[in-house]
Amino acid sequence: MREKKLWLIITFHTTTAAMAMEAMCAAKNLPGRLIPVPREITAGWRAPVESREKLVSAAAEAGIAVDGTYELML
């Protein structure tokens, strides 16, 4: 069984915002990837917890609306 690790989860109100996050992170070489989430959340991004400030700031600068940030053991 794979060992669980603490991850930063960033949620978005729309799938479009999550896709914009994916493109922006690829362009800026920032960590993370799109992940499946419950339908109520719409879209999510998983990254190392220590990258929270950098990712949230980069999303704001790119005009990407973040719905919330969470730390989960996955």
PDB file of N, CA, C and O in Angstrom:
ATOM      1  N   MET A   1       0.834  -1.184   0.000  1.00  0.00           N
ATOM      2  CA  MET A   1       0.000   0.000   0.000  1.00  0.00           C
ATOM      3  C   MET A   1       0.877   1.246   0.000  1.00  0.00           C
ATOM      4  O   MET A   1       1.886   1.310   0.685  1.00  0.00           O
ATOM      5  N   ARG A   2       0.472   2.226  -0.774  1.00  0.00           N
ATOM      6  CA  ARG A   2       1.213   3.472  -0.866  1.00  0.00           C
ATOM      7  C   ARG A   2       1.066   4.279   0.424  1.00  0.00           C
ATOM      8  O   ARG A   2      -0.017   4.375   0.988  1.00  0.00           O
ATOM      9  N   GLU A   3       2.178   4.845   0.903  1.00  0.00           N
ATOM     10  CA  GLU A   3       2.145   5.658   2.114  1.00  0.00           C
ATOM     11  C   GLU A   3       1.451   6.982   1.829  1.00  0.00           C
ATOM     12  O   GLU A   3       1.708   7.621   0.804  1.00  0.00           O
ATOM     13  N   LYS A   4       0.572   7.402   2.729  1.00  0.00           N
ATOM     14  CA  LYS A   4      -0.136   8.663   2.553  1.00  0.00           C
ATOM     15  C   LYS A   4       0.785   9.823   2.870  1.00  0.00           C
ATOM     16  O   LYS A   4       1.669   9.730   3.709  1.00  0.00           O
ATOM     17  N   LYS A   5       0.550  10.939   2.187  1.00  0.00           N
ATOM     18  CA  LYS A   5       1.370  12.132   2.323  1.00  0.00           C
ATOM     19  C   LYS A   5       0.442  13.342   2.422  1.00  0.00           C
ATOM     20  O   LYS A   5      -0.647  13.336   1.856  1.00  0.00           O
ATOM     21  N   LEU A   6       0.873  14.380   3.141  1.00  0.00           N
ATOM     22  CA  LEU A   6       0.103  15.607   3.248  1.00  0.00           C
ATOM     23  C   LEU A   6       0.267  16.414   1.963  1.00  0.00           C
ATOM     24  O   LEU A   6       1.385  16.683   1.527  1.00  0.00           O
ATOM     25  N   TRP A   7      -0.857  16.775   1.333  1.00  0.00           N
ATOM     26  CA  TRP A   7      -0.854  17.532   0.083  1.00  0.00           C
ATOM     27  C   TRP A   7      -1.657  18.815   0.229  1.00  0.00           C
ATOM     28  O   TRP A   7      -2.629  18.874   0.971  1.00  0.00           O
ATOM     29  N   LEU A   8      -1.283  19.818  -0.529  1.00  0.00           N
ATOM     30  CA  LEU A   8      -2.070  21.036  -0.678  1.00  0.00           C
ATOM     31  C   LEU A   8      -3.085  20.774  -1.786  1.00  0.00           C
ATOM     32  O   LEU A   8      -2.713  20.318  -2.867  1.00  0.00           O
ATOM     33  N   ILE A   9      -4.355  21.046  -1.534  1.00  0.00           N
ATOM     34  CA  ILE A   9      -5.391  20.932  -2.545  1.00  0.00           C
ATOM     35  C   ILE A   9      -5.969  22.326  -2.755  1.00  0.00           C
ATOM     36  O   ILE A   9      -6.429  22.968  -1.810  1.00  0.00           O
ATOM     37  N   ILE A  10      -5.934  22.795  -3.986  1.00  0.00           N
ATOM     38  CA  ILE A  10      -6.514  24.089  -4.351  1.00  0.00           C
ATOM     39  C   ILE A  10      -7.772  23.787  -5.152  1.00  0.00           C
ATOM     40  O   ILE A  10      -7.719  23.017  -6.113  1.00  0.00           O
ATOM     41  N   THR A  11      -8.884  24.378  -4.753  1.00  0.00           N
ATOM     42  CA  THR A  11     -10.133  24.134  -5.462  1.00  0.00           C
ATOM     43  C   THR A  11     -10.560  25.371  -6.243  1.00  0.00           C
ATOM     44  O   THR A  11     -10.192  26.500  -5.899  1.00  0.00           O
ATOM     45  N   PHE A  12     -11.342  25.120  -7.283  1.00  0.00           N
ATOM     46  CA  PHE A  12     -11.805  26.177  -8.183  1.00  0.00           C
ATOM     47  C   PHE A  12     -13.301  26.038  -8.385  1.00  0.00           C
ATOM     48  O   PHE A  12     -13.841  24.933  -8.341  1.00  0.00           O
ATOM     49  N   HIS A  13     -13.967  27.148  -8.639  1.00  0.00           N
ATOM     50  CA  HIS A  13     -15.400  27.122  -8.874  1.00  0.00           C
ATOM     51  C   HIS A  13     -15.731  26.551 -10.257  1.00  0.00           C
ATOM     52  O   HIS A  13     -16.803  26.004 -10.456  1.00  0.00           O
ATOM     53  N   THR A  14     -14.797  26.679 -11.190  1.00  0.00           N
ATOM     54  CA  THR A  14     -15.047  26.186 -12.551  1.00  0.00           C
ATOM     55  C   THR A  14     -13.887  25.325 -13.043  1.00  0.00           C
ATOM     56  O   THR A  14     -12.742  25.491 -12.625  1.00  0.00           O
ATOM     57  N   THR A  15     -14.201  24.431 -13.954  1.00  0.00           N
ATOM     58  CA  THR A  15     -13.175  23.611 -14.590  1.00  0.00           C
ATOM     59  C   THR A  15     -12.258  24.492 -15.425  1.00  0.00           C
ATOM     60  O   THR A  15     -11.056  24.239 -15.530  1.00  0.00           O
ATOM     61  N   THR A  16     -12.792  25.543 -16.007  1.00  0.00           N
ATOM     62  CA  THR A  16     -11.995  26.478 -16.806  1.00  0.00           C
ATOM     63  C   THR A  16     -10.876  27.091 -15.976  1.00  0.00           C
ATOM     64  O   THR A  16      -9.741  27.226 -16.443  1.00  0.00           O
ATOM     65  N   ALA A  17     -11.173  27.449 -14.722  1.00  0.00           N
ATOM     66  CA  ALA A  17     -10.149  28.022 -13.843  1.00  0.00           C
ATOM     67  C   ALA A  17      -9.071  26.992 -13.539  1.00  0.00           C
ATOM     68  O   ALA A  17      -7.879  27.317 -13.511  1.00  0.00           O
ATOM     69  N   ALA A  18      -9.471  25.736 -13.326  1.00  0.00           N
ATOM     70  CA  ALA A  18      -8.488  24.682 -13.065  1.00  0.00           C
ATOM     71  C   ALA A  18      -7.589  24.464 -14.279  1.00  0.00           C
ATOM     72  O   ALA A  18      -6.383  24.268 -14.142  1.00  0.00           O
ATOM     73  N   MET A  19      -8.164  24.519 -15.462  1.00  0.00           N
ATOM     74  CA  MET A  19      -7.368  24.359 -16.686  1.00  0.00           C
ATOM     75  C   MET A  19      -6.426  25.549 -16.882  1.00  0.00           C
ATOM     76  O   MET A  19      -5.299  25.387 -17.345  1.00  0.00           O
ATOM     77  N   ALA A  20      -6.863  26.741 -16.493  1.00  0.00           N
ATOM     78  CA  ALA A  20      -5.996  27.918 -16.562  1.00  0.00           C
ATOM     79  C   ALA A  20      -4.835  27.761 -15.584  1.00  0.00           C
ATOM     80  O   ALA A  20      -3.692  28.129 -15.890  1.00  0.00           O
ATOM     81  N   MET A  21      -5.119  27.183 -14.408  1.00  0.00           N
ATOM     82  CA  MET A  21      -4.060  26.921 -13.420  1.00  0.00           C
ATOM     83  C   MET A  21      -3.038  25.944 -13.997  1.00  0.00           C
ATOM     84  O   MET A  21      -1.828  26.147 -13.846  1.00  0.00           O
ATOM     85  N   GLU A  22      -3.515  24.912 -14.672  1.00  0.00           N
ATOM     86  CA  GLU A  22      -2.623  23.932 -15.278  1.00  0.00           C
ATOM     87  C   GLU A  22      -1.698  24.592 -16.302  1.00  0.00           C
ATOM     88  O   GLU A  22      -0.479  24.379 -16.286  1.00  0.00           O
ATOM     89  N   ALA A  23      -2.250  25.427 -17.158  1.00  0.00           N
ATOM     90  CA  ALA A  23      -1.448  26.110 -18.174  1.00  0.00           C
ATOM     91  C   ALA A  23      -0.455  27.083 -17.545  1.00  0.00           C
ATOM     92  O   ALA A  23       0.717  27.141 -17.937  1.00  0.00           O
ATOM     93  N   MET A  24      -0.907  27.853 -16.551  1.00  0.00           N
ATOM     94  CA  MET A  24      -0.045  28.826 -15.893  1.00  0.00           C
ATOM     95  C   MET A  24       1.099  28.128 -15.159  1.00  0.00           C
ATOM     96  O   MET A  24       2.253  28.545 -15.236  1.00  0.00           O
ATOM     97  N   CYS A  25       0.806  27.036 -14.454  1.00  0.00           N
ATOM     98  CA  CYS A  25       1.851  26.321 -13.719  1.00  0.00           C
ATOM     99  C   CYS A  25       2.866  25.690 -14.672  1.00  0.00           C
ATOM    100  O   CYS A  25       4.060  25.695 -14.387  1.00  0.00           O
ATOM    101  N   ALA A  26       2.408  25.186 -15.789  1.00  0.00           N
ATOM    102  CA  ALA A  26       3.332  24.632 -16.779  1.00  0.00           C
ATOM    103  C   ALA A  26       4.245  25.722 -17.325  1.00  0.00           C
ATOM    104  O   ALA A  26       5.453  25.524 -17.456  1.00  0.00           O
ATOM    105  N   ALA A  27       3.689  26.896 -17.603  1.00  0.00           N
ATOM    106  CA  ALA A  27       4.473  28.005 -18.144  1.00  0.00           C
ATOM    107  C   ALA A  27       5.491  28.533 -17.136  1.00  0.00           C
ATOM    108  O   ALA A  27       6.579  28.959 -17.507  1.00  0.00           O
ATOM    109  N   LYS A  28       5.151  28.505 -15.831  1.00  0.00           N
ATOM    110  CA  LYS A  28       6.032  29.036 -14.790  1.00  0.00           C
ATOM    111  C   LYS A  28       6.810  27.946 -14.066  1.00  0.00           C
ATOM    112  O   LYS A  28       7.484  28.219 -13.085  1.00  0.00           O
ATOM    113  N   ASN A  29       6.682  26.707 -14.534  1.00  0.00           N
ATOM    114  CA  ASN A  29       7.383  25.568 -13.936  1.00  0.00           C
ATOM    115  C   ASN A  29       7.065  25.429 -12.442  1.00  0.00           C
ATOM    116  O   ASN A  29       7.956  25.218 -11.627  1.00  0.00           O
ATOM    117  N   LEU A  30       5.781  25.564 -12.100  1.00  0.00           N
ATOM    118  CA  LEU A  30       5.329  25.420 -10.721  1.00  0.00           C
ATOM    119  C   LEU A  30       4.802  24.001 -10.520  1.00  0.00           C
ATOM    120  O   LEU A  30       4.307  23.381 -11.454  1.00  0.00           O
ATOM    121  N   PRO A  31       4.875  23.481  -9.289  1.00  0.00           N
ATOM    122  CA  PRO A  31       4.483  22.094  -9.043  1.00  0.00           C
ATOM    123  C   PRO A  31       2.976  21.887  -9.018  1.00  0.00           C
ATOM    124  O   PRO A  31       2.208  22.824  -8.795  1.00  0.00           O
ATOM    125  N   GLY A  32       2.585  20.635  -9.219  1.00  0.00           N
ATOM    126  CA  GLY A  32       1.196  20.250  -9.050  1.00  0.00           C
ATOM    127  C   GLY A  32       0.608  19.611 -10.291  1.00  0.00           C
ATOM    128  O   GLY A  32       1.259  19.520 -11.333  1.00  0.00           O
ATOM    129  N   ARG A  33      -0.648  19.150 -10.132  1.00  0.00           N
ATOM    130  CA  ARG A  33      -1.360  18.550 -11.256  1.00  0.00           C
ATOM    131  C   ARG A  33      -2.854  18.586 -10.987  1.00  0.00           C
ATOM    132  O   ARG A  33      -3.289  18.685  -9.840  1.00  0.00           O
ATOM    133  N   LEU A  34      -3.639  18.509 -12.055  1.00  0.00           N
ATOM    134  CA  LEU A  34      -5.087  18.423 -11.916  1.00  0.00           C
ATOM    135  C   LEU A  34      -5.436  17.089 -11.270  1.00  0.00           C
ATOM    136  O   LEU A  34      -4.767  16.085 -11.522  1.00  0.00           O
ATOM    137  N   ILE A  35      -6.466  17.089 -10.448  1.00  0.00           N
ATOM    138  CA  ILE A  35      -6.905  15.850  -9.797  1.00  0.00           C
ATOM    139  C   ILE A  35      -8.419  15.748  -9.877  1.00  0.00           C
ATOM    140  O   ILE A  35      -9.121  16.763  -9.968  1.00  0.00           O
ATOM    141  N   PRO A  36      -8.948  14.525  -9.821  1.00  0.00           N
ATOM    142  CA  PRO A  36     -10.403  14.383  -9.747  1.00  0.00           C
ATOM    143  C   PRO A  36     -10.884  14.757  -8.342  1.00  0.00           C
ATOM    144  O   PRO A  36     -10.203  14.483  -7.354  1.00  0.00           O
ATOM    145  N   VAL A  37     -12.018  15.416  -8.274  1.00  0.00           N
ATOM    146  CA  VAL A  37     -12.594  15.835  -6.998  1.00  0.00           C
ATOM    147  C   VAL A  37     -14.097  15.575  -7.019  1.00  0.00           C
ATOM    148  O   VAL A  37     -14.684  15.377  -8.084  1.00  0.00           O
ATOM    149  N   PRO A  38     -14.750  15.597  -5.858  1.00  0.00           N
ATOM    150  CA  PRO A  38     -16.204  15.426  -5.841  1.00  0.00           C
ATOM    151  C   PRO A  38     -16.901  16.488  -6.697  1.00  0.00           C
ATOM    152  O   PRO A  38     -16.427  17.621  -6.805  1.00  0.00           O
ATOM    153  N   ARG A  39     -18.003  16.132  -7.275  1.00  0.00           N
ATOM    154  CA  ARG A  39     -18.749  17.021  -8.171  1.00  0.00           C
ATOM    155  C   ARG A  39     -19.061  18.381  -7.532  1.00  0.00           C
ATOM    156  O   ARG A  39     -19.091  19.408  -8.216  1.00  0.00           O
ATOM    157  N   GLU A  40     -19.286  18.412  -6.232  1.00  0.00           N
ATOM    158  CA  GLU A  40     -19.620  19.662  -5.553  1.00  0.00           C
ATOM    159  C   GLU A  40     -18.487  20.677  -5.607  1.00  0.00           C
ATOM    160  O   GLU A  40     -18.700  21.870  -5.500  1.00  0.00           O
ATOM    161  N   ILE A  41     -17.259  20.194  -5.754  1.00  0.00           N
ATOM    162  CA  ILE A  41     -16.092  21.090  -5.781  1.00  0.00           C
ATOM    163  C   ILE A  41     -15.824  21.599  -7.189  1.00  0.00           C
ATOM    164  O   ILE A  41     -15.340  22.693  -7.376  1.00  0.00           O
ATOM    165  N   THR A  42     -16.130  20.869  -8.213  1.00  0.00           N
ATOM    166  CA  THR A  42     -15.951  21.175  -9.627  1.00  0.00           C
ATOM    167  C   THR A  42     -14.558  20.828 -10.129  1.00  0.00           C
ATOM    168  O   THR A  42     -14.422  20.024 -11.019  1.00  0.00           O
ATOM    169  N   ALA A  43     -13.497  21.409  -9.570  1.00  0.00           N
ATOM    170  CA  ALA A  43     -12.154  21.123 -10.070  1.00  0.00           C
ATOM    171  C   ALA A  43     -11.123  21.359  -8.982  1.00  0.00           C
ATOM    172  O   ALA A  43     -11.304  22.196  -8.103  1.00  0.00           O
ATOM    173  N   GLY A  44     -10.000  20.611  -9.059  1.00  0.00           N
ATOM    174  CA  GLY A  44      -8.969  20.749  -8.032  1.00  0.00           C
ATOM    175  C   GLY A  44      -7.562  20.567  -8.571  1.00  0.00           C
ATOM    176  O   GLY A  44      -7.352  19.997  -9.634  1.00  0.00           O
ATOM    177  N   TRP A  45      -6.605  21.069  -7.807  1.00  0.00           N
ATOM    178  CA  TRP A  45      -5.182  21.034  -8.141  1.00  0.00           C
ATOM    179  C   TRP A  45      -4.447  20.511  -6.924  1.00  0.00           C
ATOM    180  O   TRP A  45      -4.657  20.996  -5.813  1.00  0.00           O
ATOM    181  N   ARG A  46      -3.576  19.516  -7.121  1.00  0.00           N
ATOM    182  CA  ARG A  46      -2.809  18.951  -6.010  1.00  0.00           C
ATOM    183  C   ARG A  46      -1.351  19.346  -6.161  1.00  0.00           C
ATOM    184  O   ARG A  46      -0.790  19.281  -7.251  1.00  0.00           O
ATOM    185  N   ALA A  47      -0.738  19.767  -5.049  1.00  0.00           N
ATOM    186  CA  ALA A  47       0.663  20.186  -5.066  1.00  0.00           C
ATOM    187  C   ALA A  47       1.254  19.983  -3.672  1.00  0.00           C
ATOM    188  O   ALA A  47       0.519  19.823  -2.694  1.00  0.00           O
ATOM    189  N   PRO A  48       2.580  20.026  -3.559  1.00  0.00           N
ATOM    190  CA  PRO A  48       3.198  19.941  -2.231  1.00  0.00           C
ATOM    191  C   PRO A  48       2.733  21.096  -1.340  1.00  0.00           C
ATOM    192  O   PRO A  48       2.566  22.227  -1.802  1.00  0.00           O
ATOM    193  N   VAL A  49       2.515  20.805  -0.073  1.00  0.00           N
ATOM    194  CA  VAL A  49       2.004  21.794   0.884  1.00  0.00           C
ATOM    195  C   VAL A  49       2.880  23.046   0.924  1.00  0.00           C
ATOM    196  O   VAL A  49       2.371  24.167   0.997  1.00  0.00           O
ATOM    197  N   GLU A  50       4.179  22.864   0.853  1.00  0.00           N
ATOM    198  CA  GLU A  50       5.088  24.015   0.968  1.00  0.00           C
ATOM    199  C   GLU A  50       4.995  24.988  -0.211  1.00  0.00           C
ATOM    200  O   GLU A  50       5.554  26.076  -0.164  1.00  0.00           O
ATOM    201  N   SER A  51       4.281  24.638  -1.253  1.00  0.00           N
ATOM    202  CA  SER A  51       4.156  25.523  -2.414  1.00  0.00           C
ATOM    203  C   SER A  51       2.903  26.397  -2.363  1.00  0.00           C
ATOM    204  O   SER A  51       2.612  27.132  -3.297  1.00  0.00           O
ATOM    205  N   ARG A  52       2.154  26.348  -1.253  1.00  0.00           N
ATOM    206  CA  ARG A  52       0.883  27.092  -1.142  1.00  0.00           C
ATOM    207  C   ARG A  52       1.026  28.563  -1.517  1.00  0.00           C
ATOM    208  O   ARG A  52       0.326  29.060  -2.389  1.00  0.00           O
ATOM    209  N   GLU A  53       1.895  29.296  -0.849  1.00  0.00           N
ATOM    210  CA  GLU A  53       2.010  30.739  -1.066  1.00  0.00           C
ATOM    211  C   GLU A  53       2.373  31.062  -2.515  1.00  0.00           C
ATOM    212  O   GLU A  53       1.774  31.941  -3.134  1.00  0.00           O
ATOM    213  N   LYS A  54       3.344  30.341  -3.057  1.00  0.00           N
ATOM    214  CA  LYS A  54       3.788  30.574  -4.426  1.00  0.00           C
ATOM    215  C   LYS A  54       2.657  30.314  -5.433  1.00  0.00           C
ATOM    216  O   LYS A  54       2.431  31.105  -6.349  1.00  0.00           O
ATOM    217  N   LEU A  55       1.913  29.222  -5.242  1.00  0.00           N
ATOM    218  CA  LEU A  55       0.837  28.879  -6.175  1.00  0.00           C
ATOM    219  C   LEU A  55      -0.351  29.836  -6.072  1.00  0.00           C
ATOM    220  O   LEU A  55      -0.893  30.268  -7.093  1.00  0.00           O
ATOM    221  N   VAL A  56      -0.756  30.173  -4.864  1.00  0.00           N
ATOM    222  CA  VAL A  56      -1.889  31.084  -4.691  1.00  0.00           C
ATOM    223  C   VAL A  56      -1.545  32.466  -5.235  1.00  0.00           C
ATOM    224  O   VAL A  56      -2.368  33.103  -5.911  1.00  0.00           O
ATOM    225  N   SER A  57      -0.325  32.932  -5.002  1.00  0.00           N
ATOM    226  CA  SER A  57       0.105  34.228  -5.532  1.00  0.00           C
ATOM    227  C   SER A  57       0.144  34.212  -7.057  1.00  0.00           C
ATOM    228  O   SER A  57      -0.319  35.145  -7.710  1.00  0.00           O
ATOM    229  N   ALA A  58       0.690  33.145  -7.622  1.00  0.00           N
ATOM    230  CA  ALA A  58       0.776  33.030  -9.080  1.00  0.00           C
ATOM    231  C   ALA A  58      -0.617  32.978  -9.699  1.00  0.00           C
ATOM    232  O   ALA A  58      -0.865  33.591 -10.743  1.00  0.00           O
ATOM    233  N   ALA A  59      -1.543  32.267  -9.066  1.00  0.00           N
ATOM    234  CA  ALA A  59      -2.916  32.200  -9.573  1.00  0.00           C
ATOM    235  C   ALA A  59      -3.555  33.590  -9.552  1.00  0.00           C
ATOM    236  O   ALA A  59      -4.204  34.001 -10.525  1.00  0.00           O
ATOM    237  N   ALA A  60      -3.370  34.324  -8.466  1.00  0.00           N
ATOM    238  CA  ALA A  60      -3.940  35.675  -8.364  1.00  0.00           C
ATOM    239  C   ALA A  60      -3.363  36.589  -9.436  1.00  0.00           C
ATOM    240  O   ALA A  60      -4.102  37.338 -10.089  1.00  0.00           O
ATOM    241  N   GLU A  61      -2.054  36.532  -9.647  1.00  0.00           N
ATOM    242  CA  GLU A  61      -1.409  37.352 -10.671  1.00  0.00           C
ATOM    243  C   GLU A  61      -1.921  37.018 -12.068  1.00  0.00           C
ATOM    244  O   GLU A  61      -2.008  37.889 -12.928  1.00  0.00           O
ATOM    245  N   ALA A  62      -2.271  35.750 -12.280  1.00  0.00           N
ATOM    246  CA  ALA A  62      -2.767  35.310 -13.588  1.00  0.00           C
ATOM    247  C   ALA A  62      -4.275  35.508 -13.723  1.00  0.00           C
ATOM    248  O   ALA A  62      -4.858  35.179 -14.754  1.00  0.00           O
ATOM    249  N   GLY A  63      -4.924  36.022 -12.674  1.00  0.00           N
ATOM    250  CA  GLY A  63      -6.362  36.254 -12.719  1.00  0.00           C
ATOM    251  C   GLY A  63      -7.190  34.988 -12.592  1.00  0.00           C
ATOM    252  O   GLY A  63      -8.336  34.944 -13.023  1.00  0.00           O
ATOM    253  N   ILE A  64      -6.619  33.954 -11.964  1.00  0.00           N
ATOM    254  CA  ILE A  64      -7.319  32.683 -11.772  1.00  0.00           C
ATOM    255  C   ILE A  64      -7.963  32.696 -10.387  1.00  0.00           C
ATOM    256  O   ILE A  64      -7.271  32.825  -9.380  1.00  0.00           O
ATOM    257  N   ALA A  65      -9.279  32.558 -10.346  1.00  0.00           N
ATOM    258  CA  ALA A  65     -10.018  32.594  -9.085  1.00  0.00           C
ATOM    259  C   ALA A  65      -9.893  31.262  -8.355  1.00  0.00           C
ATOM    260  O   ALA A  65     -10.310  30.230  -8.870  1.00  0.00           O
ATOM    261  N   VAL A  66      -9.308  31.299  -7.176  1.00  0.00           N
ATOM    262  CA  VAL A  66      -9.173  30.112  -6.325  1.00  0.00           C
ATOM    263  C   VAL A  66     -10.372  30.076  -5.389  1.00  0.00           C
ATOM    264  O   VAL A  66     -10.702  31.070  -4.748  1.00  0.00           O
ATOM    265  N   ASP A  67     -11.028  28.918  -5.306  1.00  0.00           N
ATOM    266  CA  ASP A  67     -12.191  28.759  -4.439  1.00  0.00           C
ATOM    267  C   ASP A  67     -11.767  28.503  -2.993  1.00  0.00           C
ATOM    268  O   ASP A  67     -12.379  28.994  -2.069  1.00  0.00           O
ATOM    269  N   GLY A  68     -10.691  27.731  -2.785  1.00  0.00           N
ATOM    270  CA  GLY A  68     -10.216  27.432  -1.444  1.00  0.00           C
ATOM    271  C   GLY A  68      -8.920  26.651  -1.491  1.00  0.00           C
ATOM    272  O   GLY A  68      -8.529  26.133  -2.532  1.00  0.00           O
ATOM    273  N   THR A  69      -8.226  26.572  -0.355  1.00  0.00           N
ATOM    274  CA  THR A  69      -7.025  25.765  -0.240  1.00  0.00           C
ATOM    275  C   THR A  69      -7.166  24.886   1.002  1.00  0.00           C
ATOM    276  O   THR A  69      -7.691  25.322   2.026  1.00  0.00           O
ATOM    277  N   TYR A  70      -6.697  23.650   0.890  1.00  0.00           N
ATOM    278  CA  TYR A  70      -6.852  22.671   1.958  1.00  0.00           C
ATOM    279  C   TYR A  70      -5.599  21.822   2.051  1.00  0.00           C
ATOM    280  O   TYR A  70      -4.879  21.669   1.068  1.00  0.00           O
ATOM    281  N   GLU A  71      -5.359  21.253   3.210  1.00  0.00           N
ATOM    282  CA  GLU A  71      -4.285  20.270   3.373  1.00  0.00           C
ATOM    283  C   GLU A  71      -4.926  18.938   3.699  1.00  0.00           C
ATOM    284  O   GLU A  71      -5.683  18.842   4.673  1.00  0.00           O
ATOM    285  N   LEU A  72      -4.681  17.939   2.858  1.00  0.00           N
ATOM    286  CA  LEU A  72      -5.280  16.620   3.016  1.00  0.00           C
ATOM    287  C   LEU A  72      -4.231  15.537   2.945  1.00  0.00           C
ATOM    288  O   LEU A  72      -3.267  15.655   2.191  1.00  0.00           O
ATOM    289  N   MET A  73      -4.451  14.469   3.697  1.00  0.00           N
ATOM    290  CA  MET A  73      -3.615  13.273   3.596  1.00  0.00           C
ATOM    291  C   MET A  73      -4.185  12.411   2.485  1.00  0.00           C
ATOM    292  O   MET A  73      -5.322  11.952   2.570  1.00  0.00           O
ATOM    293  N   LEU A  74      -3.426  12.216   1.432  1.00  0.00           N
ATOM    294  CA  LEU A  74      -3.854  11.394   0.301  1.00  0.00           C
ATOM    295  C   LEU A  74      -2.827  10.335   0.009  1.00  0.00           C
ATOM    296  O   LEU A  74      -1.682  10.503   0.160  1.00  0.00           O
TER     297      LEU A  74
END
